[in-house]
Short mmCIF file of C-alpha atoms (C1' of nucleotides) in Angstrom, two decimals:
data_model
loop_
_atom_site.label_atom_id
_atom_site.label_comp_id
_atom_site.label_asym_id
_atom_site.label_seq_id
_atom_site.Cartn_x
_atom_site.Cartn_y
_atom_site.Cartn_z
CA MET T 1 77.66 111.75 82.90
CA PHE T 2 79.29 108.34 83.46
CA LEU T 3 82.85 108.24 84.68
CA ARG T 4 84.78 105.16 85.66
CA ILE T 5 87.29 105.54 88.39
CA ASN T 6 90.10 103.09 89.20
CA PRO T 7 91.39 103.65 92.69
CA ALA T 8 94.24 101.19 92.09
CA ALA T 9 95.63 103.07 89.05
CA ASP T 10 98.81 105.01 89.42
CA ILE T 11 97.08 108.16 88.26
CA PRO T 12 95.49 110.20 91.11
CA ILE T 13 91.77 109.94 91.33
CA TYR T 14 91.28 113.63 90.90
CA GLU T 15 93.31 113.50 87.77
CA GLN T 16 91.20 110.65 86.47
CA ILE T 17 88.12 112.75 86.96
CA VAL T 18 89.73 115.78 85.18
CA ARG T 19 90.76 113.65 82.20
CA GLN T 20 87.44 111.95 81.84
CA VAL T 21 85.53 115.21 82.02
CA LYS T 22 87.74 116.62 79.32
CA PHE T 23 87.28 113.53 77.30
CA ALA T 24 83.44 113.76 77.68
CA ILE T 25 83.69 117.27 76.36
CA ALA T 26 86.04 116.37 73.54
CA SER T 27 83.77 113.61 72.49
CA LYS T 28 80.71 115.90 72.71
CA THR T 29 79.04 113.89 75.49
CA LEU T 30 79.10 117.06 77.38
CA MET T 31 78.10 120.18 75.46
CA LYS T 32 78.93 123.78 76.17
CA GLY T 33 76.55 125.45 78.56
CA GLU T 34 75.48 122.14 80.09
CA LEU T 35 75.30 121.68 83.82
CA ILE T 36 77.61 119.14 85.31
CA PRO T 37 76.78 116.98 88.46
CA SER T 38 77.26 118.69 91.81
CA VAL T 39 80.28 117.84 93.92
CA ARG T 40 78.24 115.83 96.41
CA GLU T 41 76.36 113.94 93.74
CA LEU T 42 79.46 112.99 91.71
CA ALA T 43 81.34 112.00 94.90
CA LYS T 44 78.47 109.66 95.83
CA GLN T 45 78.24 108.20 92.33
CA LEU T 46 81.97 107.50 92.23
CA ALA T 47 82.19 106.38 95.88
CA VAL T 48 84.95 108.89 96.30
CA ASN T 49 85.86 111.57 98.90
CA PRO T 50 84.09 114.89 98.10
CA ASN T 51 87.37 116.72 98.56
CA THR T 52 88.64 114.73 95.60
CA VAL T 53 85.88 115.99 93.38
CA VAL T 54 86.36 119.50 94.58
CA ARG T 55 89.94 119.31 93.60
CA ALA T 56 89.16 118.08 90.12
CA TYR T 57 86.51 120.67 89.47
CA ARG T 58 88.81 123.39 90.80
CA GLN T 59 91.49 122.35 88.31
CA LEU T 60 88.92 122.32 85.48
CA GLN T 61 87.88 125.82 86.51
CA ASP T 62 91.48 127.04 86.54
CA GLU T 63 91.82 125.73 83.02
CA GLU T 64 88.65 127.65 82.10
CA ILE T 65 86.87 124.43 81.04
CA LEU T 66 84.22 124.70 83.69
CA ALA T 67 82.76 127.87 85.17
CA SER T 68 80.52 128.27 88.21
CA ARG T 69 77.12 129.88 87.93
CA ARG T 70 75.86 131.31 91.16
CA GLY T 71 73.21 129.13 92.75
CA MET T 72 73.10 126.68 89.87
CA GLY T 73 76.35 124.81 89.82
CA MET T 74 79.07 124.49 87.22
CA ILE T 75 78.67 124.61 83.48
CA VAL T 76 80.83 123.80 80.49
CA THR T 77 82.41 126.97 79.09
CA GLU T 78 82.18 128.15 75.52
CA ARG T 79 85.92 127.59 74.98
CA ALA T 80 85.95 124.10 76.58
CA LEU T 81 85.75 122.12 73.40
CA ASP T 82 88.69 123.83 71.75
CA HIS T 83 90.79 123.62 74.90
CA CYS T 84 90.14 119.91 75.29
CA HIS T 85 90.95 119.14 71.70
CA THR T 86 94.17 120.99 71.49
CA GLN T 87 95.31 119.82 74.92
CA ARG T 88 94.56 116.18 73.91
CA VAL T 89 96.52 116.30 70.74
CA ASP T 90 99.39 118.14 72.36
CA MET T 91 99.47 115.51 75.17
CA ILE T 92 99.51 112.65 72.65
CA ARG T 93 102.26 114.32 70.66
CA LEU T 94 104.30 114.80 73.81
CA ARG T 95 103.95 111.27 74.94
CA LEU T 96 104.65 109.82 71.49
CA ARG T 97 107.74 111.91 71.46
CA GLN T 98 108.94 110.58 74.79
CA VAL T 99 108.45 107.00 73.73
CA LEU T 100 110.36 107.58 70.53
CA GLU T 101 113.16 109.21 72.40
CA GLU T 102 113.35 106.30 74.75
CA ALA T 103 113.36 103.84 71.88
CA GLU T 104 116.15 105.78 70.22
CA GLN T 105 118.22 105.79 73.36
CA SER T 106 117.72 102.03 73.60
CA GLY T 107 119.43 101.61 70.29
CA LEU T 108 116.35 100.66 68.19
CA ASP T 109 116.68 101.91 64.68
CA GLN T 110 113.95 103.69 62.74
CA ALA T 111 112.89 100.62 60.85
CA THR T 112 112.33 98.66 64.03
CA VAL T 113 110.43 101.52 65.59
CA ARG T 114 108.13 101.78 62.52
CA GLU T 115 107.55 98.01 62.68
CA LEU T 116 106.64 98.40 66.35
CA VAL T 117 104.22 101.15 65.58
CA GLU T 118 102.61 99.23 62.75
CA SER T 119 102.22 96.06 64.73
CA GLU T 120 100.67 97.89 67.64
CA ILE T 121 98.29 99.76 65.33
CA ALA T 122 97.23 96.42 63.76
CA GLN T 123 96.79 94.90 67.20
CA LEU T 124 94.73 97.75 68.35
CA LYS T 125 92.51 97.64 65.25
CA HIS T 126 92.03 93.96 65.91
CA ASP T 127 91.13 94.46 69.51
CA ILE T 128 88.55 97.15 68.68
CA HIS T 129 86.74 94.90 66.27
CA LEU T 130 86.22 92.24 68.89
CA MET K 1 130.25 104.29 85.31
CA PHE K 2 128.84 107.73 84.80
CA LEU K 3 125.24 108.43 85.89
CA ARG K 4 123.43 111.67 85.79
CA ILE K 5 120.86 112.30 88.43
CA ASN K 6 118.23 114.99 88.41
CA PRO K 7 117.01 115.43 91.95
CA ALA K 8 114.23 117.86 90.76
CA ALA K 9 112.69 115.38 88.33
CA ASP K 10 109.37 113.86 89.10
CA ILE K 11 110.88 110.40 88.93
CA PRO K 12 112.44 109.27 92.21
CA ILE K 13 116.15 109.36 92.54
CA TYR K 14 116.43 105.62 93.34
CA GLU K 15 114.39 104.87 90.21
CA GLN K 16 116.72 107.05 88.08
CA ILE K 17 119.63 105.06 89.41
CA VAL K 18 117.85 101.75 88.66
CA ARG K 19 117.10 102.80 85.12
CA GLN K 20 120.53 104.09 84.37
CA VAL K 21 122.19 101.00 85.70
CA LYS K 22 119.98 98.89 83.51
CA PHE K 23 120.73 101.12 80.61
CA ALA K 24 124.46 100.83 81.24
CA ILE K 25 124.07 97.10 81.17
CA ALA K 26 121.92 97.08 78.07
CA SER K 27 124.39 99.25 76.29
CA LYS K 28 127.27 96.97 77.45
CA THR K 29 128.92 99.72 79.49
CA LEU K 30 128.63 97.27 82.31
CA MET K 31 129.42 93.66 81.58
CA LYS K 32 128.33 90.56 83.48
CA GLY K 33 130.54 89.59 86.38
CA GLU K 34 131.75 93.14 86.70
CA LEU K 35 131.86 94.91 90.11
CA ILE K 36 129.67 98.00 90.14
CA PRO K 37 130.62 101.05 92.28
CA SER K 38 130.07 100.54 96.00
CA VAL K 39 127.12 102.04 97.69
CA ARG K 40 129.21 104.67 99.46
CA GLU K 41 131.20 105.52 96.37
CA LEU K 42 128.27 105.98 94.09
CA ALA K 43 126.41 107.98 96.84
CA LYS K 44 129.40 110.31 96.98
CA GLN K 45 129.62 110.62 93.19
CA LEU K 46 125.99 111.45 92.85
CA ALA K 47 125.91 113.68 96.00
CA VAL K 48 123.05 111.54 97.26
CA ASN K 49 122.39 109.72 100.51
CA PRO K 50 123.87 106.19 100.64
CA ASN K 51 120.43 104.85 101.61
CA THR K 52 119.07 105.98 98.29
CA VAL K 53 121.70 104.02 96.45
CA VAL K 54 121.00 101.07 98.79
CA ARG K 55 117.43 101.14 97.75
CA ALA K 56 118.21 101.25 94.05
CA TYR K 57 120.70 98.38 94.31
CA ARG K 58 118.25 96.38 96.37
CA GLN K 59 115.66 96.65 93.66
CA LEU K 60 118.11 95.64 91.03
CA GLN K 61 118.96 92.63 93.27
CA ASP K 62 115.32 91.72 93.52
CA GLU K 63 115.12 91.77 89.70
CA GLU K 64 118.16 89.50 89.61
CA ILE K 65 120.16 92.08 87.70
CA LEU K 66 122.75 92.56 90.49
CA ALA K 67 123.97 90.09 93.07
CA SER K 68 125.88 90.82 96.27
CA ARG K 69 129.19 89.23 97.16
CA ARG K 70 129.71 89.56 100.86
CA GLY K 71 132.49 91.89 101.72
CA MET K 72 133.38 92.42 98.10
CA GLY K 73 130.54 94.44 96.62
CA MET K 74 127.85 93.89 93.96
CA ILE K 75 128.33 92.24 90.56
CA VAL K 76 126.28 92.14 87.41
CA THR K 77 124.56 88.76 87.06
CA GLU K 78 124.71 86.41 84.13
CA ARG K 79 121.09 87.02 83.20
CA ALA K 80 121.31 90.77 83.55
CA LEU K 81 121.77 91.66 79.85
CA ASP K 82 118.75 89.57 78.83
CA HIS K 83 116.62 90.99 81.58
CA CYS K 84 117.44 94.50 80.72
CA HIS K 85 116.89 94.14 77.01
CA THR K 86 113.52 92.40 77.26
CA GLN K 87 112.33 94.67 79.97
CA ARG K 88 113.25 97.72 77.92
CA VAL K 89 111.57 96.68 74.73
CA ASP K 90 108.47 95.45 76.62
CA MET K 91 108.27 98.79 78.35
CA ILE K 92 108.53 100.69 75.07
CA ARG K 93 105.93 98.51 73.41
CA LEU K 94 103.54 99.04 76.32
CA ARG K 95 103.88 102.79 76.35
CA LEU K 96 103.59 103.00 72.64
CA ARG K 97 100.42 100.97 72.87
CA GLN K 98 98.94 103.25 75.49
CA VAL K 99 99.58 106.34 73.41
CA LEU K 100 97.99 104.73 70.33
CA GLU K 101 95.00 103.81 72.36
CA GLU K 102 94.55 107.25 73.60
CA ALA K 103 94.98 108.61 70.12
CA GLU K 104 92.29 106.26 68.86
CA GLN K 105 89.93 107.20 71.63
CA SER K 106 90.46 110.83 70.81
CA GLY K 107 89.17 110.19 67.30
CA LEU K 108 92.40 110.53 65.38
CA ASP K 109 92.37 108.17 62.34
CA GLN K 110 95.27 106.00 61.31
CA ALA K 111 96.55 108.35 58.68
CA THR K 112 96.81 111.15 61.17
CA VAL K 113 98.53 108.98 63.74
CA ARG K 114 101.11 107.80 61.17
CA GLU K 115 101.71 111.46 60.21
CA LEU K 116 102.32 112.27 63.93
CA VAL K 117 104.76 109.43 64.22
CA GLU K 118 106.65 110.42 61.15
CA SER K 119 106.80 114.07 62.09
CA GLU K 120 108.10 113.16 65.56
CA ILE K 121 110.68 110.74 64.17
CA ALA K 122 111.90 113.44 61.78
CA GLN K 123 111.98 115.97 64.59
CA LEU K 124 113.92 113.56 66.79
CA LYS K 125 116.39 112.87 64.05
CA HIS K 126 116.93 116.56 63.58
CA ASP K 127 117.45 117.22 67.26
CA ILE K 128 120.04 114.48 67.56
CA HIS K 129 122.13 115.93 64.77
CA LEU K 130 122.42 119.27 66.52
CA MET A 1 141.68 68.02 100.96
CA PHE A 2 139.18 69.26 98.39
CA LEU A 3 136.63 71.87 99.43
CA ARG A 4 134.10 73.54 97.17
CA ILE A 5 133.21 77.10 98.03
CA ASN A 6 130.19 78.96 96.68
CA PRO A 7 130.63 82.68 97.11
CA ALA A 8 127.05 83.34 96.02
CA ALA A 9 125.56 81.17 98.76
CA ASP A 10 123.85 82.81 101.67
CA ILE A 11 126.10 81.00 104.10
CA PRO A 12 129.34 82.94 104.85
CA ILE A 13 132.40 81.55 103.16
CA TYR A 14 134.20 80.96 106.46
CA GLU A 15 131.19 78.96 107.68
CA GLN A 16 131.22 76.92 104.46
CA ILE A 17 134.89 76.03 105.16
CA VAL A 18 134.12 75.09 108.80
CA ARG A 19 131.30 72.81 107.77
CA GLN A 20 133.23 71.13 104.94
CA VAL A 21 136.19 70.46 107.19
CA LYS A 22 133.85 68.89 109.76
CA PHE A 23 132.18 66.92 107.04
CA ALA A 24 135.66 65.69 105.81
CA ILE A 25 136.38 64.52 109.38
CA ALA A 26 132.98 62.95 109.87
CA SER A 27 133.32 60.99 106.62
CA LYS A 28 136.91 60.04 107.61
CA THR A 29 138.50 61.84 104.70
CA LEU A 30 140.52 63.68 107.33
CA MET A 31 141.83 61.38 110.12
CA LYS A 32 142.92 62.41 113.62
CA GLY A 33 146.54 63.62 113.83
CA GLU A 34 146.54 64.52 110.22
CA LEU A 35 148.03 67.91 109.12
CA ILE A 36 145.65 70.16 107.28
CA PRO A 37 146.71 72.70 104.57
CA SER A 38 148.25 75.96 105.83
CA VAL A 39 146.09 79.10 105.75
CA ARG A 40 147.97 80.49 102.78
CA GLU A 41 147.76 77.32 100.75
CA LEU A 42 144.05 76.82 101.35
CA ALA A 43 143.31 80.43 100.61
CA LYS A 44 145.12 80.12 97.36
CA GLN A 45 143.37 76.85 96.47
CA LEU A 46 139.89 78.32 97.20
CA ALA A 47 140.64 81.72 95.62
CA VAL A 48 139.63 83.26 98.87
CA ASN A 49 140.89 85.93 101.29
CA PRO A 50 143.38 84.43 103.72
CA ASN A 51 141.57 86.20 106.59
CA THR A 52 138.58 84.10 105.78
CA VAL A 53 140.57 80.88 106.17
CA VAL A 54 142.10 82.19 109.40
CA ARG A 55 138.59 82.85 110.73
CA ALA A 56 137.43 79.32 109.83
CA TYR A 57 140.46 77.63 111.37
CA ARG A 58 140.10 79.73 114.46
CA GLN A 59 136.53 78.60 114.95
CA LEU A 60 137.57 74.95 114.47
CA GLN A 61 140.24 75.52 117.08
CA ASP A 62 137.71 76.97 119.47
CA GLU A 63 135.59 73.92 119.02
CA GLU A 64 138.65 71.69 119.68
CA ILE A 65 138.43 70.06 116.32
CA LEU A 66 141.73 71.45 115.19
CA ALA A 67 144.88 72.13 117.25
CA SER A 68 148.00 73.99 116.34
CA ARG A 69 151.39 72.28 116.58
CA ARG A 70 154.26 74.68 116.89
CA GLY A 71 156.18 75.06 113.65
CA MET A 72 154.19 72.41 111.90
CA GLY A 73 150.74 73.75 111.31
CA MET A 74 147.34 72.48 112.42
CA ILE A 75 146.26 68.93 113.03
CA VAL A 76 143.00 67.11 113.57
CA THR A 77 142.45 66.42 117.31
CA GLU A 78 141.71 63.16 118.97
CA ARG A 79 138.20 64.21 119.82
CA ALA A 80 137.38 65.72 116.44
CA LEU A 81 135.50 62.68 115.02
CA ASP A 82 133.16 62.44 118.04
CA HIS A 83 132.56 66.13 118.03
CA CYS A 84 131.75 66.29 114.40
CA HIS A 85 129.35 63.37 114.56
CA THR A 86 127.33 64.53 117.48
CA GLN A 87 127.25 68.10 116.21
CA ARG A 88 125.97 67.01 112.87
CA VAL A 89 123.13 64.90 114.22
CA ASP A 90 122.19 67.55 116.65
CA MET A 91 122.10 70.18 113.93
CA ILE A 92 119.95 67.96 111.74
CA ARG A 93 117.61 67.21 114.57
CA LEU A 94 117.35 70.97 115.34
CA ARG A 95 116.63 72.00 111.80
CA LEU A 96 114.17 69.14 111.32
CA ARG A 97 112.42 70.34 114.42
CA GLN A 98 112.21 73.89 113.11
CA VAL A 99 110.67 72.79 109.81
CA LEU A 100 108.09 70.60 111.55
CA GLU A 101 107.17 73.50 113.89
CA GLU A 102 106.69 75.80 110.95
CA ALA A 103 104.63 73.17 109.18
CA GLU A 104 102.40 72.81 112.26
CA GLN A 105 101.99 76.57 112.58
CA SER A 106 100.96 76.66 108.97
CA GLY A 107 98.09 74.33 109.75
CA LEU A 108 99.39 71.25 107.98
CA ASP A 109 98.22 68.12 109.77
CA GLN A 110 100.51 65.16 110.57
CA ALA A 111 99.33 63.07 107.68
CA THR A 112 100.24 65.81 105.26
CA VAL A 113 103.56 66.29 106.84
CA ARG A 114 104.37 62.63 106.67
CA GLU A 115 103.40 62.63 103.00
CA LEU A 116 105.72 65.55 102.34
CA VAL A 117 108.60 63.70 104.10
CA GLU A 118 108.01 60.54 102.13
CA SER A 119 107.75 62.33 98.84
CA GLU A 120 110.94 64.30 99.47
CA ILE A 121 112.75 61.15 100.60
CA ALA A 122 111.67 59.35 97.39
CA GLN A 123 112.65 62.36 95.30
CA LEU A 124 116.08 62.52 96.98
CA LYS A 125 116.64 58.79 96.40
CA HIS A 126 115.75 59.24 92.77
CA ASP A 127 118.11 62.17 92.31
CA ILE A 128 120.98 60.36 93.87
CA HIS A 129 120.68 57.47 91.48
CA LEU A 130 120.96 59.72 88.40
CA MET Q 1 96.10 92.56 113.93
CA PHE Q 2 98.57 91.44 116.63
CA LEU Q 3 102.17 90.89 115.65
CA ARG Q 4 105.00 89.93 117.97
CA ILE Q 5 108.42 91.17 117.07
CA ASN Q 6 111.67 90.03 118.55
CA PRO Q 7 114.32 92.69 117.94
CA ALA Q 8 117.05 90.37 119.22
CA ALA Q 9 116.32 87.63 116.75
CA ASP Q 10 118.77 86.94 113.90
CA ILE Q 11 115.96 87.46 111.42
CA PRO Q 12 115.51 91.13 110.51
CA ILE Q 13 112.55 92.94 111.99
CA TYR Q 14 111.18 93.95 108.61
CA GLU Q 15 111.24 90.25 107.58
CA GLN Q 16 109.45 89.24 110.78
CA ILE Q 17 106.69 91.67 109.85
CA VAL Q 18 106.49 90.37 106.35
CA ARG Q 19 106.18 86.74 107.51
CA GLN Q 20 103.56 87.53 110.19
CA VAL Q 21 101.40 89.52 107.88
CA LYS Q 22 101.58 86.61 105.41
CA PHE Q 23 100.70 84.20 108.17
CA ALA Q 24 97.78 86.42 109.22
CA ILE Q 25 96.52 86.31 105.70
CA ALA Q 26 97.12 82.57 105.35
CA SER Q 27 95.22 81.95 108.62
CA LYS Q 28 92.45 84.27 107.45
CA THR Q 29 92.96 86.75 110.27
CA LEU Q 30 93.33 89.25 107.43
CA MET Q 31 90.86 88.97 104.55
CA LYS Q 32 91.25 90.29 101.06
CA GLY Q 33 90.17 93.90 100.59
CA GLU Q 34 90.72 94.61 104.21
CA LEU Q 35 92.71 97.67 105.31
CA ILE Q 36 95.78 96.78 107.28
CA PRO Q 37 97.16 99.03 110.04
CA SER Q 38 98.85 102.18 108.78
CA VAL Q 39 102.58 102.39 108.71
CA ARG Q 40 102.67 104.85 111.61
CA GLU Q 41 100.20 102.94 113.71
CA LEU Q 42 101.94 99.61 113.28
CA ALA Q 43 105.27 101.31 113.99
CA LYS Q 44 103.88 102.66 117.23
CA GLN Q 45 102.32 99.30 118.23
CA LEU Q 46 105.60 97.44 117.63
CA ALA Q 47 107.77 100.16 119.07
CA VAL Q 48 109.70 100.18 115.85
CA ASN Q 49 110.76 102.84 113.37
CA PRO Q 50 108.19 103.66 110.69
CA ASN Q 51 110.76 103.10 108.02
CA THR Q 52 111.08 99.53 109.09
CA VAL Q 53 107.38 99.05 108.62
CA VAL Q 54 107.53 100.85 105.27
CA ARG Q 55 110.15 98.42 104.18
CA ALA Q 56 108.07 95.40 105.16
CA TYR Q 57 104.97 96.72 103.50
CA ARG Q 58 106.88 97.57 100.38
CA GLN Q 59 108.17 94.07 100.08
CA LEU Q 60 104.58 92.75 100.44
CA GLN Q 61 103.53 95.14 97.73
CA ASP Q 62 106.27 93.87 95.46
CA GLU Q 63 104.95 90.33 96.04
CA GLU Q 64 101.45 91.58 95.16
CA ILE Q 65 100.15 90.69 98.62
CA LEU Q 66 99.36 94.22 99.60
CA ALA Q 67 98.26 97.18 97.45
CA SER Q 68 98.26 100.81 98.38
CA ARG Q 69 95.23 103.05 98.01
CA ARG Q 70 96.33 106.66 97.86
CA GLY Q 71 95.44 108.58 100.91
CA MET Q 72 93.54 105.61 102.33
CA GLY Q 73 96.12 103.05 103.41
CA MET Q 74 97.02 99.58 102.26
CA ILE Q 75 94.72 96.69 101.48
CA VAL Q 76 95.05 92.97 101.11
CA THR Q 77 94.97 92.01 97.42
CA GLU Q 78 92.67 89.38 95.86
CA ARG Q 79 95.53 87.07 95.11
CA ALA Q 80 97.11 87.42 98.56
CA LEU Q 81 95.67 84.25 100.06
CA ASP Q 82 96.82 82.04 97.20
CA HIS Q 83 100.26 83.60 97.19
CA CYS Q 84 100.75 83.12 100.88
CA HIS Q 85 99.60 79.54 100.83
CA THR Q 86 101.69 78.35 98.05
CA GLN Q 87 104.75 80.32 99.21
CA ARG Q 88 104.46 78.81 102.63
CA VAL Q 89 104.15 75.16 101.48
CA ASP Q 90 106.93 75.63 98.95
CA MET Q 91 109.19 77.08 101.62
CA ILE Q 92 108.52 74.19 103.99
CA ARG Q 93 109.08 71.67 101.21
CA LEU Q 94 112.36 73.32 100.29
CA ARG Q 95 113.71 73.46 103.88
CA LEU Q 96 112.59 69.82 104.45
CA ARG Q 97 114.45 68.82 101.31
CA GLN Q 98 117.62 70.61 102.54
CA VAL Q 99 117.58 68.86 105.91
CA LEU Q 100 116.98 65.49 104.28
CA GLU Q 101 119.90 66.05 101.83
CA GLU Q 102 122.14 66.97 104.73
CA ALA Q 103 121.03 63.86 106.61
CA GLU Q 104 121.78 61.76 103.64
CA GLN Q 105 125.27 63.34 103.18
CA SER Q 106 125.95 62.64 106.82
CA GLY Q 107 125.48 58.93 106.20
CA LEU Q 108 122.16 58.48 108.06
CA ASP Q 109 120.07 55.78 106.41
CA GLN Q 110 116.37 56.15 105.60
CA ALA Q 111 115.22 54.17 108.66
CA THR Q 112 117.15 56.49 111.00
CA VAL Q 113 115.77 59.57 109.25
CA ARG Q 114 112.20 58.28 109.62
CA GLU Q 115 112.86 57.64 113.36
CA LEU Q 116 114.12 61.17 113.78
CA VAL Q 117 111.02 62.54 112.02
CA GLU Q 118 108.69 60.48 114.12
CA SER Q 119 110.43 61.33 117.39
CA GLU Q 120 110.31 65.04 116.55
CA ILE Q 121 106.71 64.89 115.54
CA ALA Q 122 105.81 63.16 118.87
CA GLN Q 123 107.93 65.70 120.73
CA LEU Q 124 106.25 68.60 118.98
CA LYS Q 125 102.80 67.13 119.74
CA HIS Q 126 103.76 66.79 123.33
CA ASP Q 127 105.02 70.39 123.61
CA ILE Q 128 101.85 71.80 122.06
CA HIS Q 129 99.68 70.06 124.64
CA LEU Q 130 101.54 71.74 127.49
"C1'" DG I 1 136.92 98.07 102.69
"C1'" DT I 2 131.92 95.95 101.51
"C1'" DG I 3 126.63 95.40 101.97
"C1'" DG I 4 122.58 94.92 105.43
"C1'" DT I 5 119.72 96.76 108.89
"C1'" DC I 6 117.80 100.19 111.83
"C1'" DT I 7 116.61 104.79 113.88
"C1'" DA I 8 115.12 109.64 113.74
"C1'" DG I 9 113.17 113.11 111.55
"C1'" DA I 10 111.84 115.67 107.46
"C1'" DC I 11 108.92 117.01 103.14
"C1'" DC I 12 105.64 115.82 99.68
"C1'" DA I 13 101.14 114.45 97.14
"C1'" DC I 14 96.77 112.45 97.90
"C1'" DC I 15 92.18 111.60 100.05
"C1'" DG J 1 94.76 111.25 108.12
"C1'" DT J 2 97.52 108.06 104.44
"C1'" DG J 3 101.79 106.15 101.82
"C1'" DG J 4 106.34 107.62 99.26
"C1'" DT J 5 110.75 109.53 99.22
"C1'" DC J 6 114.89 111.29 101.11
"C1'" DT J 7 118.61 112.63 104.49
"C1'" DA J 8 121.80 111.79 108.27
"C1'" DG J 9 124.03 108.93 111.00
"C1'" DA J 10 124.61 104.57 113.56
"C1'" DC J 11 125.94 99.44 114.26
"C1'" DC J 12 126.71 94.84 112.52
"C1'" DA J 13 128.89 90.78 109.99
"C1'" DC J 14 131.87 89.63 106.27
"C1'" DG J 15 136.41 89.44 103.47
#
DNA sequence: GTGGTCTAGACCACC
DNA sequence: GTGGTCTAGACCACG
């Protein structure tokens, strides 16, 4: 499992780990039943404080995405894929909603907003094909 | 000038003040050259510590949106309107971009994204008319 | 007597008045024995709080550059011209000194400093002839 | 890192800290990536309130000279050295300019100004060698 | 009256 | 341990 941590980002490191594990599951890089790296190992890999990894794993456990298996480590649960998918779409919907609200409050009309969306989609498409 | 502060929000109070002052300028509630409420007065209005207002005003000064007039108070600068407008649109564009990126990474295709946008715009429109 | 006040400058208004009166004396726009405008009149002219003018005149009195004449107003003293001249050169010498010290602390060598001085003198000469 | 604060100076303490940190970076006493003293530690060292240090560090953050690493402390950014250098020379040039302008307005001719500069440079050289 | 600075002490999230 | 935010209350210079 390869994660990339940015210690300068405004998102807490433990949250970055959580998100990337979820993403790895959603994109089927991590499959259900699979063992994930131990706390110590991942901490060393990411050059991060072990406590930070513990916190991330604990949150993933609370969300029933990971489960501990005595003596073995932690595995991806059966339900993980579904959870990650729905969470992800819900999050995107929520953030999209917030942006649109802010645009509306700023006095941008619907046409302008749609233009913005289209130009950003086009830009994104272009960047990807580089 | 009427500001509404939510001390329980996850966004700092001083930042809420900054944004709302910018919004008041962008929406022409505050015009250039106009005196804004004094630190003490606004602090009293918002039931907030004067230092918190000081901090907000100071940031607005650093962004050249406010300027202090010794012994008189603080006024809205000439450039304030432009600054607020461009800052606001840039911020919206940036956040929109981030959401679209995340959607793309999550495997949502363009059609689905557009559907999401449209459904949220419709929902927003509906909410406003309540 | 024509003074130009900049309320946005970082120098206090009363100090701006003091300096400009001194300058007017040093450049012989104001001659010894001459009556200067009354507090009220100058305050109106400069669109400034009368207290501010009072403060400036008071400082000029303390420095023996102005003197009050019962029932008439304030006049420029005999010694004013000398005072203003020496003060002015001393001030320039002091500030020059401070800048050179700072340059030295910043590790600029003498040659570089002399270059800076010459380039600024040239620039200044150029600006004046515009 | 050794800073020397003068609480009686007319320049604010937080500004003194800002300048000395910049100077420490410009003179390579602090290198990029390095952790600077924590807010509490520096506050104790300087016998100053932590909030005052916070304010200084925050300004340095706004100028992109420092960056905070959650839970670790603050580090010197990559760009810090450049920023400090250019800022410093620009500041000196500006102040030199102002002095020369004032000298010109006071009727001092170029020869006299150059004499002043040379005599102050000589004086400074002399003082340093004490 | 105004803003600018500083102190003292508190609580929080993060590592 | 770290920085980030906030409160409470003080003193100063300026107009």
